[in-house]
Amino acid sequence: MLKTDLNSEPETEVDLTTELEKKQDLDSTPSNKVRPCDAEDIDLIRRAFWFGHRLHQGQKRRSGEPYIAHPIAVATLLRDLGADAETIAAGFLHDVIEDTDITAEMLSTEFGSEVSALVDGVTKLSKYNFSSKTAQQAENFRRMFLAMAKDIRVIVVKLADRLHNMRTLEFMPEDKQKQIAEETMQIFAPLANRLGIWHFKWELEDLSFKYLDRESYRYIQDLVQAKRTEREAEIAQSIDIL
């Protein structure tokens, strides 16, 4: 049972929501698509953060860092995509139904039916694990995901969740790394492609390849590094000539 006061707020501010208020700085974000936020949006995002912060208090990720670091990363990815306030709030809250005593009904009371439906949708998608190796079954699974998500923003939140999990996959056991990487390559990268979120697709594929074929990944990485070193040397030489 929850023993913390979910409606009280510590005195310290949150970097993410504070940054959202600074509209003049929004063009410095990776995508230049961040939506301007009015006071109501900022209030929703801030409340979602503190709500999730308290619910995940004491929980740790496999890396040892506080669990809230993951929802913050997911919400930041969504912000950089230009997501609306409800989607960013869902990013902060996407694991609370699965990992705490909070229900969709409780979320609806606190944040409204829209945010609650997004979080509930992500939770339902998270219950399915893909294990097939055939292309047709992978396509069927992707179609099922899209059909289950009545709101496409559910898929977007899930993609952001998967991307951050892939970025921190090194802390998982090796057998789980390969299983998750295979699922990411077969299901989530193609979904990102289908939705036109190209930089998600590319990074999901790169990270999956890293765990599915380590030797080839390192070989390509070494080639890229060698080329980079060669180019830097050529540039330095050109500067010296000038």
Coordinates of N, CA and C in Angstrom, one line a residue:
M1 N 0.8 -1.2 0.0 CA 0.0 0.0 0.0 C 0.9 1.2 0.0
L2 N 0.3 2.3 -0.6 CA 1.1 3.6 -0.6 C 1.0 4.3 0.7
K3 N 2.2 4.8 1.1 CA 2.2 5.4 2.4 C 2.7 6.9 2.3
T4 N 3.0 7.3 1.1 CA 3.4 8.7 0.9 C 2.3 9.6 0.4
D5 N 2.5 10.9 0.7 CA 1.5 11.9 0.3 C 1.7 12.2 -1.1
L6 N 0.9 11.7 -2.1 CA 1.2 11.9 -3.5 C 0.8 13.3 -3.9
N7 N 0.2 14.1 -3.1 CA -0.2 15.4 -3.6 C 0.7 16.5 -3.1
S8 N 1.6 16.2 -2.1 CA 2.6 17.2 -1.7 C 3.8 17.2 -2.6
E9 N 4.4 18.3 -2.7 CA 5.5 18.5 -3.6 C 6.8 19.0 -2.9
P10 N 7.9 18.4 -3.1 CA 9.1 18.9 -2.5 C 9.4 20.3 -3.0
E11 N 10.3 21.0 -2.3 CA 10.6 22.3 -2.7 C 11.5 22.4 -3.9
T12 N 12.3 21.4 -4.2 CA 13.2 21.5 -5.3 C 12.4 21.4 -6.7
E13 N 12.9 22.0 -7.7 CA 12.3 22.0 -9.0 C 12.8 20.8 -9.9
V14 N 12.1 20.5 -10.9 CA 12.5 19.5 -11.9 C 13.1 20.1 -13.1
D15 N 14.3 19.7 -13.5 CA 14.9 20.2 -14.6 C 14.1 20.2 -15.9
L16 N 13.4 19.0 -16.1 CA 12.6 18.9 -17.4 C 11.5 19.8 -17.4
T17 N 10.7 19.9 -16.4 CA 9.5 20.8 -16.5 C 9.9 22.2 -16.4
T18 N 10.9 22.5 -15.7 CA 11.4 23.9 -15.7 C 11.8 24.3 -17.1
E19 N 12.5 23.4 -17.7 CA 13.0 23.7 -19.1 C 11.9 24.0 -20.0
L20 N 10.8 23.2 -19.9 CA 9.6 23.4 -20.7 C 9.0 24.7 -20.6
E21 N 9.2 25.4 -19.5 CA 8.6 26.7 -19.3 C 9.5 27.8 -20.0
K22 N 10.7 27.5 -20.3 CA 11.6 28.4 -20.9 C 11.4 28.4 -22.5
K23 N 10.4 28.9 -23.0 CA 10.0 28.8 -24.4 C 11.1 29.3 -25.3
Q24 N 11.9 30.3 -24.8 CA 12.9 30.9 -25.7 C 14.0 29.9 -25.9
D25 N 14.1 28.9 -25.1 CA 15.2 27.9 -25.2 C 14.8 26.6 -25.9
L26 N 13.6 26.6 -26.4 CA 13.1 25.3 -26.9 C 13.8 24.9 -28.2
D27 N 14.2 25.9 -29.0 CA 14.9 25.5 -30.3 C 16.2 24.8 -30.1
S28 N 16.7 24.8 -28.9 CA 18.0 24.1 -28.6 C 17.9 22.6 -28.4
T29 N 16.6 22.1 -28.4 CA 16.4 20.7 -28.2 C 16.7 20.0 -29.5
P30 N 16.9 18.6 -29.5 CA 17.4 17.9 -30.7 C 16.5 18.0 -31.9
S31 N 15.2 18.1 -31.7 CA 14.3 18.1 -32.9 C 13.7 19.4 -33.4
N32 N 13.8 20.4 -32.5 CA 13.2 21.7 -32.8 C 11.6 21.6 -33.0
K33 N 11.0 20.5 -32.5 CA 9.6 20.3 -32.6 C 8.9 20.4 -31.3
V34 N 9.6 20.9 -30.3 CA 8.9 20.9 -28.9 C 7.8 21.9 -28.9
R35 N 6.6 21.5 -28.5 CA 5.5 22.4 -28.5 C 5.6 23.4 -27.3
P36 N 5.2 24.6 -27.6 CA 5.1 25.6 -26.5 C 4.1 25.1 -25.5
C37 N 4.4 25.3 -24.2 CA 3.6 24.8 -23.1 C 3.0 25.9 -22.4
D38 N 1.6 25.9 -22.2 CA 1.0 26.9 -21.4 C 1.1 26.4 -19.9
A39 N 0.6 27.3 -19.0 CA 0.7 27.0 -17.6 C -0.1 25.7 -17.2
E40 N -1.2 25.4 -17.9 CA -1.9 24.2 -17.6 C -1.1 22.9 -18.0
D41 N -0.5 23.0 -19.2 CA 0.4 21.9 -19.6 C 1.5 21.6 -18.7
I42 N 2.2 22.7 -18.3 CA 3.3 22.6 -17.3 C 2.9 22.0 -16.0
D43 N 1.7 22.4 -15.5 CA 1.2 21.9 -14.3 C 0.9 20.4 -14.4
L44 N 0.4 20.0 -15.5 CA 0.1 18.5 -15.7 C 1.4 17.8 -15.7
I45 N 2.4 18.2 -16.5 CA 3.7 17.5 -16.6 C 4.4 17.5 -15.2
R46 N 4.3 18.6 -14.5 CA 5.0 18.6 -13.2 C 4.3 17.7 -12.2
R47 N 3.0 17.7 -12.2 CA 2.2 16.8 -11.3 C 2.5 15.3 -11.6
A48 N 2.6 15.0 -12.9 CA 2.9 13.6 -13.3 C 4.3 13.2 -12.9
F49 N 5.3 14.1 -13.0 CA 6.6 13.8 -12.5 C 6.6 13.4 -11.0
W50 N 6.0 14.3 -10.2 CA 6.1 14.1 -8.7 C 5.3 12.9 -8.3
F51 N 4.2 12.6 -9.0 CA 3.4 11.5 -8.8 C 4.2 10.2 -9.0
G52 N 4.8 10.1 -10.2 CA 5.7 9.0 -10.5 C 6.9 8.9 -9.6
H53 N 7.4 10.0 -9.2 CA 8.6 10.1 -8.4 C 8.3 9.4 -7.0
R54 N 7.2 9.7 -6.5 CA 6.8 9.1 -5.2 C 6.5 7.6 -5.3
L55 N 5.8 7.2 -6.4 CA 5.4 5.8 -6.6 C 6.6 4.9 -6.8
H56 N 7.6 5.5 -7.5 CA 8.8 4.7 -7.8 C 9.9 4.9 -6.7
Q57 N 9.6 5.6 -5.7 CA 10.6 5.9 -4.6 C 11.1 4.6 -4.0
G58 N 12.4 4.4 -3.9 CA 13.0 3.2 -3.3 C 13.3 2.1 -4.4
Q59 N 12.7 2.2 -5.6 CA 12.9 1.3 -6.6 C 14.2 1.6 -7.4
K60 N 14.9 0.6 -7.8 CA 16.2 0.8 -8.5 C 16.1 0.0 -9.8
R61 N 16.9 0.6 -10.8 CA 17.1 -0.2 -12.0 C 18.3 -1.1 -11.9
R62 N 18.5 -2.0 -12.9 CA 19.6 -2.9 -12.8 C 20.9 -2.2 -12.7
S63 N 21.0 -1.0 -13.3 CA 22.2 -0.3 -13.2 C 22.5 0.3 -11.8
G64 N 21.5 0.2 -10.9 CA 21.7 0.7 -9.6 C 21.2 2.2 -9.4
E65 N 20.9 2.8 -10.5 CA 20.3 4.2 -10.4 C 18.9 4.2 -10.0
P66 N 18.4 5.3 -9.4 CA 17.0 5.3 -9.0 C 16.1 5.0 -10.2
Y67 N 15.0 4.3 -10.0 CA 14.1 4.0 -11.1 C 13.5 5.2 -11.9
I68 N 13.3 6.3 -11.1 CA 12.7 7.4 -11.8 C 13.5 8.0 -12.9
A69 N 14.8 7.6 -13.0 CA 15.7 8.0 -14.1 C 15.1 7.5 -15.4
H70 N 14.4 6.4 -15.4 CA 13.9 5.8 -16.6 C 12.7 6.6 -17.1
P71 N 11.6 6.8 -16.3 CA 10.5 7.7 -16.7 C 11.0 9.1 -17.2
I72 N 12.0 9.7 -16.5 CA 12.5 11.0 -16.9 C 13.0 10.9 -18.3
A73 N 13.8 9.8 -18.6 CA 14.4 9.7 -19.9 C 13.3 9.5 -21.0
V74 N 12.3 8.7 -20.7 CA 11.2 8.5 -21.6 C 10.5 9.8 -21.9
A75 N 10.1 10.5 -20.8 CA 9.4 11.8 -21.0 C 10.3 12.8 -21.8
T76 N 11.6 12.8 -21.6 CA 12.4 13.7 -22.4 C 12.5 13.3 -23.8
L77 N 12.5 12.0 -24.2 CA 12.4 11.6 -25.6 C 11.1 12.0 -26.2
L78 N 10.1 11.9 -25.5 CA 8.7 12.3 -26.0 C 8.7 13.9 -26.2
R79 N 9.2 14.6 -25.2 CA 9.3 16.0 -25.3 C 10.1 16.4 -26.6
D80 N 11.2 15.8 -26.8 CA 12.0 16.1 -28.0 C 11.3 15.7 -29.3
L81 N 10.4 14.8 -29.3 CA 9.6 14.5 -30.5 C 8.5 15.6 -30.8
G82 N 8.3 16.4 -29.8 CA 7.2 17.4 -29.9 C 5.9 16.9 -29.4
A83 N 5.9 16.0 -28.5 CA 4.6 15.4 -28.0 C 3.9 16.4 -27.2
D84 N 2.6 16.2 -27.1 CA 1.7 17.1 -26.3 C 1.9 16.8 -24.8
A85 N 1.3 17.6 -23.9 CA 1.5 17.5 -22.5 C 1.0 16.2 -22.0
E86 N -0.1 15.7 -22.5 CA -0.7 14.4 -22.0 C 0.3 13.2 -22.3
T87 N 0.9 13.3 -23.5 CA 1.9 12.2 -23.8 C 3.1 12.3 -23.0
I88 N 3.6 13.5 -22.7 CA 4.8 13.6 -21.8 C 4.4 13.1 -20.4
A89 N 3.3 13.5 -19.9 CA 2.8 13.0 -18.6 C 2.7 11.5 -18.6
A90 N 2.2 10.9 -19.7 CA 2.2 9.5 -19.7 C 3.5 8.9 -19.7
G91 N 4.5 9.6 -20.3 CA 5.9 9.1 -20.2 C 6.4 9.0 -18.8
F92 N 6.1 10.0 -18.0 CA 6.5 9.9 -16.6 C 5.8 8.8 -15.8
L93 N 4.6 8.5 -16.3 CA 3.7 7.5 -15.5 C 3.6 6.2 -16.2
H94 N 4.3 5.9 -17.2 CA 4.0 4.7 -18.0 C 4.2 3.4 -17.3
D95 N 5.0 3.3 -16.2 CA 5.2 2.1 -15.5 C 4.4 2.0 -14.2
V96 N 3.6 3.0 -13.8 CA 3.0 3.0 -12.5 C 1.9 2.0 -12.3
I97 N 1.2 1.7 -13.4 CA 0.1 0.6 -13.2 C 0.8 -0.8 -13.1
E98 N 1.8 -1.0 -13.9 CA 2.5 -2.3 -13.9 C 3.3 -2.5 -12.6
D99 N 3.9 -1.5 -12.1 CA 4.9 -1.6 -11.0 C 4.5 -1.2 -9.6
T100 N 3.3 -0.6 -9.5 CA 2.8 -0.1 -8.2 C 1.4 -0.5 -8.0
D101 N 0.8 0.0 -6.9 CA -0.6 -0.3 -6.6 C -1.6 0.6 -7.3
I102 N -1.1 1.5 -8.1 CA -2.0 2.5 -8.8 C -2.8 1.8 -9.9
T103 N -4.1 2.1 -10.0 CA -4.9 1.6 -11.1 C -5.2 2.6 -12.1
A104 N -5.7 2.2 -13.3 CA -6.1 3.1 -14.3 C -7.2 4.1 -13.8
E105 N -8.1 3.6 -13.0 CA -9.2 4.5 -12.5 C -8.6 5.6 -11.6
M106 N -7.6 5.2 -10.8 CA -6.9 6.2 -9.9 C -6.2 7.2 -10.7
L107 N -5.6 6.8 -11.8 CA -4.9 7.7 -12.7 C -5.9 8.7 -13.4
S108 N -7.0 8.1 -13.8 CA -8.0 9.0 -14.4 C -8.5 10.0 -13.5
T109 N -8.7 9.7 -12.2 CA -9.1 10.7 -11.2 C -8.1 11.8 -11.0
E110 N -6.8 11.4 -11.0 CA -5.8 12.3 -10.8 C -5.4 13.2 -12.0
F111 N -5.4 12.5 -13.2 CA -4.9 13.2 -14.4 C -5.8 13.3 -15.6
G112 N -7.0 12.7 -15.4 CA -7.9 12.7 -16.5 C -7.9 11.4 -17.3
S113 N -9.0 11.2 -18.1 CA -9.1 9.9 -18.8 C -8.1 9.8 -19.9
E114 N -7.6 10.9 -20.5 CA -6.7 10.8 -21.7 C -5.4 10.3 -21.2
V115 N -4.8 10.8 -20.2 CA -3.5 10.3 -19.7 C -3.6 8.9 -19.2
S116 N -4.7 8.6 -18.5 CA -5.0 7.3 -17.9 C -5.0 6.2 -19.0
A117 N -5.7 6.6 -20.1 CA -5.8 5.6 -21.3 C -4.5 5.4 -21.9
L118 N -3.7 6.4 -22.0 CA -2.3 6.2 -22.6 C -1.5 5.3 -21.8
V119 N -1.5 5.5 -20.4 CA -0.7 4.7 -19.5 C -1.2 3.2 -19.5
D120 N -2.5 3.1 -19.5 CA -3.1 1.8 -19.5 C -2.8 1.0 -20.8
G121 N -2.8 1.8 -21.9 CA -2.5 1.2 -23.2 C -1.1 0.6 -23.3
V122 N -0.1 1.4 -22.7 CA 1.3 1.0 -22.7 C 1.4 -0.2 -21.8
T123 N 0.7 -0.2 -20.7 CA 0.8 -1.4 -19.8 C 0.3 -2.6 -20.5
K124 N -0.7 -2.6 -21.2 CA -1.3 -3.7 -21.9 C -0.3 -4.2 -23.0
L125 N 0.3 -3.3 -23.7 CA 1.3 -3.7 -24.7 C 2.5 -4.4 -24.1
S126 N 2.9 -4.0 -22.9 CA 4.0 -4.5 -22.2 C 3.9 -6.0 -21.8
K127 N 2.6 -6.5 -21.8 CA 2.4 -7.8 -21.4 C 2.7 -8.9 -22.5
Y128 N 2.9 -8.4 -23.7 CA 3.1 -9.3 -24.8 C 4.6 -9.4 -25.1
N129 N 5.1 -10.6 -25.3 CA 6.5 -10.8 -25.6 C 6.6 -11.6 -27.0
F130 N 7.4 -11.1 -27.9 CA 7.5 -11.7 -29.2 C 8.7 -12.6 -29.2
S131 N 8.5 -13.8 -29.7 CA 9.6 -14.8 -29.7 C 9.7 -15.5 -31.0
S132 N 8.9 -15.2 -32.0 CA 9.0 -15.9 -33.3 C 10.2 -15.4 -34.1
K133 N 10.6 -16.2 -35.1 CA 11.7 -15.8 -35.9 C 11.3 -15.5 -37.4
T134 N 10.0 -15.8 -37.7 CA 9.5 -15.6 -39.1 C 9.1 -14.2 -39.3
A135 N 9.3 -13.7 -40.5 CA 9.0 -12.4 -40.9 C 7.5 -12.2 -40.9
Q136 N 6.7 -13.2 -41.3 CA 5.2 -13.0 -41.4 C 4.7 -12.9 -39.9
Q137 N 5.2 -13.7 -39.0 CA 4.7 -13.6 -37.7 C 5.1 -12.3 -37.0
A138 N 6.2 -11.8 -37.4 CA 6.7 -10.5 -36.8 C 5.7 -9.4 -37.3
E139 N 5.4 -9.5 -38.6 CA 4.4 -8.5 -39.2 C 3.0 -8.6 -38.5
N140 N 2.6 -9.8 -38.3 CA 1.3 -10.0 -37.6 C 1.4 -9.4 -36.2
F141 N 2.5 -9.6 -35.5 CA 2.6 -9.1 -34.2 C 2.6 -7.5 -34.2
R142 N 3.3 -6.9 -35.2 CA 3.3 -5.5 -35.3 C 1.8 -5.0 -35.6
R143 N 1.1 -5.7 -36.4 CA -0.3 -5.3 -36.7 C -1.1 -5.4 -35.5
M144 N -0.9 -6.4 -34.7 CA -1.6 -6.6 -33.4 C -1.4 -5.4 -32.5
F145 N -0.1 -5.0 -32.4 CA 0.3 -3.9 -31.6 C -0.5 -2.6 -32.0
L146 N -0.5 -2.4 -33.3 CA -1.2 -1.2 -33.8 C -2.7 -1.3 -33.6
A147 N -3.2 -2.5 -33.7 CA -4.7 -2.6 -33.5 C -5.1 -2.4 -32.1
M148 N -4.2 -2.9 -31.2 CA -4.5 -2.8 -29.7 C -4.4 -1.4 -29.3
A149 N -3.5 -0.6 -29.9 CA -3.4 0.8 -29.4 C -4.4 1.7 -30.1
K150 N -5.5 1.9 -29.4 CA -6.6 2.7 -29.9 C -6.1 4.2 -30.2
D151 N -5.1 4.6 -29.5 CA -4.5 5.9 -29.7 C -3.0 5.7 -30.1
I152 N -2.6 6.2 -31.2 CA -1.3 6.0 -31.8 C -0.2 6.5 -30.8
R153 N -0.6 7.4 -29.9 CA 0.4 7.9 -28.9 C 0.9 6.8 -28.0
V154 N 0.0 5.8 -27.8 CA 0.4 4.6 -27.0 C 1.7 4.0 -27.6
I155 N 1.7 3.8 -28.9 CA 2.8 3.2 -29.6 C 4.1 4.1 -29.4
V156 N 3.9 5.4 -29.5 CA 5.0 6.4 -29.4 C 5.6 6.3 -28.0
V157 N 4.8 6.3 -27.0 CA 5.3 6.1 -25.6 C 6.1 4.8 -25.5
K158 N 5.5 3.8 -26.0 CA 6.2 2.4 -25.9 C 7.5 2.4 -26.7
L159 N 7.6 3.1 -27.8 CA 8.8 3.2 -28.5 C 9.9 4.0 -27.7
A160 N 9.5 5.0 -27.1 CA 10.4 5.8 -26.3 C 10.9 5.0 -25.1
D161 N 10.0 4.2 -24.5 CA 10.3 3.3 -23.4 C 11.3 2.2 -23.9
R162 N 11.1 1.7 -25.0 CA 12.0 0.6 -25.6 C 13.4 1.2 -25.9
L163 N 13.4 2.4 -26.5 CA 14.6 3.1 -26.8 C 15.5 3.3 -25.6
H164 N 14.9 3.8 -24.5 CA 15.8 4.0 -23.3 C 16.2 2.7 -22.7
N165 N 15.3 1.7 -22.8 CA 15.7 0.4 -22.3 C 16.9 -0.2 -23.1
M166 N 16.8 0.0 -24.4 CA 17.9 -0.5 -25.2 C 19.2 0.3 -24.9
R167 N 19.1 1.5 -24.6 CA 20.3 2.3 -24.3 C 21.0 1.8 -23.0
T168 N 20.2 1.1 -22.2 CA 20.8 0.6 -20.9 C 20.7 -0.9 -20.8
L169 N 20.7 -1.5 -22.0 CA 20.6 -3.0 -22.0 C 21.8 -3.7 -21.5
E170 N 22.9 -3.0 -21.4 CA 24.2 -3.7 -20.9 C 24.1 -4.2 -19.5
F171 N 23.1 -3.7 -18.8 CA 23.0 -4.2 -17.4 C 22.1 -5.4 -17.2
M172 N 21.6 -5.9 -18.4 CA 20.8 -7.1 -18.3 C 21.6 -8.4 -18.6
P173 N 21.2 -9.6 -18.1 CA 21.9 -10.8 -18.4 C 22.1 -11.0 -20.0
E174 N 23.1 -11.7 -20.4 CA 23.4 -11.8 -21.8 C 22.2 -12.4 -22.6
D175 N 21.6 -13.5 -22.0 CA 20.5 -14.1 -22.7 C 19.3 -13.2 -22.9
K176 N 19.1 -12.3 -21.9 CA 18.0 -11.4 -22.0 C 18.3 -10.3 -23.0
Q177 N 19.6 -9.9 -23.1 CA 20.1 -8.9 -24.1 C 19.7 -9.3 -25.5
K178 N 20.0 -10.6 -25.8 CA 19.8 -11.1 -27.2 C 18.3 -11.2 -27.4
Q179 N 17.5 -11.6 -26.5 CA 16.1 -11.8 -26.6 C 15.4 -10.4 -26.9
I180 N 15.8 -9.4 -26.1 CA 15.2 -8.1 -26.2 C 15.7 -7.4 -27.5
A181 N 17.0 -7.6 -27.8 CA 17.5 -7.0 -29.1 C 16.8 -7.6 -30.3
E182 N 16.5 -8.9 -30.3 CA 15.8 -9.6 -31.4 C 14.4 -9.0 -31.5
E183 N 13.7 -8.9 -30.4 CA 12.3 -8.3 -30.4 C 12.4 -6.9 -30.9
T184 N 13.4 -6.1 -30.5 CA 13.5 -4.7 -30.9 C 13.7 -4.6 -32.4
M185 N 14.6 -5.5 -32.9 CA 14.9 -5.4 -34.4 C 13.7 -5.9 -35.2
Q186 N 12.9 -6.8 -34.7 CA 11.8 -7.4 -35.5 C 10.5 -6.6 -35.3
I187 N 10.3 -6.0 -34.1 CA 9.0 -5.3 -33.9 C 9.1 -3.8 -33.7
F188 N 10.0 -3.3 -32.9 CA 10.0 -1.9 -32.5 C 10.6 -1.0 -33.6
A189 N 11.8 -1.4 -34.1 CA 12.4 -0.6 -35.2 C 11.5 -0.5 -36.4
P190 N 10.8 -1.6 -36.9 CA 9.9 -1.4 -38.0 C 8.6 -0.5 -37.6
L191 N 8.2 -0.6 -36.4 CA 7.1 0.3 -35.9 C 7.5 1.7 -36.0
A192 N 8.7 2.0 -35.5 CA 9.2 3.4 -35.6 C 9.3 3.8 -37.0
N193 N 9.7 2.9 -37.9 CA 9.8 3.2 -39.3 C 8.4 3.5 -39.9
R194 N 7.5 2.7 -39.5 CA 6.1 2.9 -40.0 C 5.5 4.2 -39.6
L195 N 5.9 4.7 -38.4 CA 5.4 5.9 -37.9 C 6.2 7.1 -38.3
G196 N 7.3 6.9 -39.0 CA 8.1 8.0 -39.5 C 9.0 8.6 -38.5
I197 N 9.3 7.9 -37.4 CA 10.2 8.4 -36.4 C 11.6 7.8 -36.7
W198 N 12.2 8.4 -37.7 CA 13.4 7.8 -38.3 C 14.6 7.6 -37.3
H199 N 14.8 8.7 -36.5 CA 16.0 8.6 -35.6 C 15.8 7.5 -34.5
F200 N 14.5 7.3 -34.1 CA 14.2 6.1 -33.2 C 14.6 4.8 -34.0
K201 N 14.1 4.7 -35.2 CA 14.4 3.5 -36.0 C 15.8 3.2 -36.1
W202 N 16.6 4.2 -36.5 CA 18.1 4.0 -36.7 C 18.8 3.6 -35.4
E203 N 18.4 4.3 -34.3 CA 19.1 4.0 -33.1 C 18.7 2.6 -32.5
L204 N 17.4 2.3 -32.7 CA 16.9 0.9 -32.3 C 17.6 -0.2 -33.0
E205 N 17.8 0.0 -34.3 CA 18.5 -1.0 -35.2 C 20.0 -1.1 -34.8
D206 N 20.6 0.1 -34.6 CA 22.1 0.1 -34.2 C 22.3 -0.6 -32.9
L207 N 21.4 -0.3 -31.9 CA 21.6 -0.9 -30.6 C 21.3 -2.4 -30.6
S208 N 20.3 -2.8 -31.4 CA 20.0 -4.2 -31.6 C 21.1 -5.0 -32.2
F209 N 21.7 -4.4 -33.3 CA 22.8 -5.1 -33.9 C 24.0 -5.3 -33.0
K210 N 24.2 -4.3 -32.1 CA 25.3 -4.4 -31.1 C 25.2 -5.6 -30.3
Y211 N 24.0 -6.1 -29.9 CA 23.9 -7.2 -29.1 C 23.6 -8.5 -29.9
L212 N 23.2 -8.4 -31.1 CA 22.9 -9.6 -31.9 C 24.1 -10.1 -32.6
D213 N 25.0 -9.2 -33.0 CA 26.2 -9.6 -33.7 C 27.4 -8.8 -33.2
R214 N 27.9 -9.1 -32.0 CA 28.9 -8.2 -31.3 C 30.2 -8.1 -32.2
E215 N 30.6 -9.2 -32.8 CA 31.9 -9.2 -33.5 C 31.8 -8.2 -34.7
S216 N 30.7 -8.3 -35.5 CA 30.5 -7.5 -36.6 C 30.4 -6.0 -36.2
Y217 N 29.6 -5.8 -35.1 CA 29.4 -4.5 -34.6 C 30.7 -3.8 -34.3
R218 N 31.6 -4.5 -33.5 CA 32.9 -4.0 -33.2 C 33.8 -3.7 -34.4
Y219 N 33.7 -4.6 -35.4 CA 34.5 -4.4 -36.6 C 34.1 -3.1 -37.3
I220 N 32.8 -2.9 -37.5 CA 32.3 -1.7 -38.1 C 32.6 -0.5 -37.3
Q221 N 32.5 -0.6 -36.0 CA 32.8 0.5 -35.1 C 34.3 0.9 -35.2
D222 N 35.2 -0.1 -35.3 CA 36.6 0.2 -35.5 C 36.9 0.9 -36.8
L223 N 36.2 0.4 -37.9 CA 36.4 1.0 -39.2 C 35.9 2.5 -39.2
V224 N 34.8 2.8 -38.5 CA 34.3 4.1 -38.4 C 35.3 5.0 -37.7
Q225 N 35.8 4.5 -36.6 CA 36.8 5.2 -35.7 C 38.0 5.5 -36.5
A226 N 38.5 4.5 -37.3 CA 39.7 4.7 -38.1 C 39.5 5.8 -39.1
K227 N 38.3 5.8 -39.8 CA 38.0 6.8 -40.8 C 38.0 8.2 -40.1
R228 N 37.4 8.2 -38.9 CA 37.2 9.5 -38.2 C 38.6 10.1 -37.9
T229 N 39.5 9.2 -37.4 CA 40.9 9.6 -37.1 C 41.6 10.1 -38.3
E230 N 41.4 9.4 -39.4 CA 42.0 9.8 -40.7 C 41.5 11.1 -41.1
R231 N 40.2 11.4 -41.0 CA 39.7 12.7 -41.5 C 40.2 13.8 -40.6
E232 N 40.2 13.5 -39.3 CA 40.7 14.6 -38.4 C 42.1 14.9 -38.7
A233 N 42.9 13.9 -39.0 CA 44.3 14.2 -39.3 C 44.4 15.0 -40.6
E234 N 43.6 14.7 -41.6 CA 43.6 15.5 -42.9 C 43.2 16.9 -42.7
I235 N 42.1 17.1 -41.8 CA 41.7 18.5 -41.5 C 42.8 19.3 -40.8
A236 N 43.4 18.6 -39.8 CA 44.5 19.3 -39.1 C 45.6 19.7 -40.1
Q237 N 45.9 18.8 -41.0 CA 47.0 19.1 -42.0 C 46.6 20.3 -42.9
S238 N 45.3 20.3 -43.3 CA 44.8 21.4 -44.1 C 44.9 22.7 -43.4
I239 N 44.6 22.7 -42.1 CA 44.6 23.9 -41.3 C 46.0 24.4 -41.2
D240 N 47.0 23.5 -41.0 CA 48.4 23.9 -40.9 C 48.9 24.5 -42.2
I241 N 48.4 24.0 -43.4 CA 48.8 24.6 -44.7 C 48.3 26.0 -44.8
L242 N 47.0 26.2 -44.4 CA 46.4 27.5 -44.5 C 47.1 28.5 -43.6

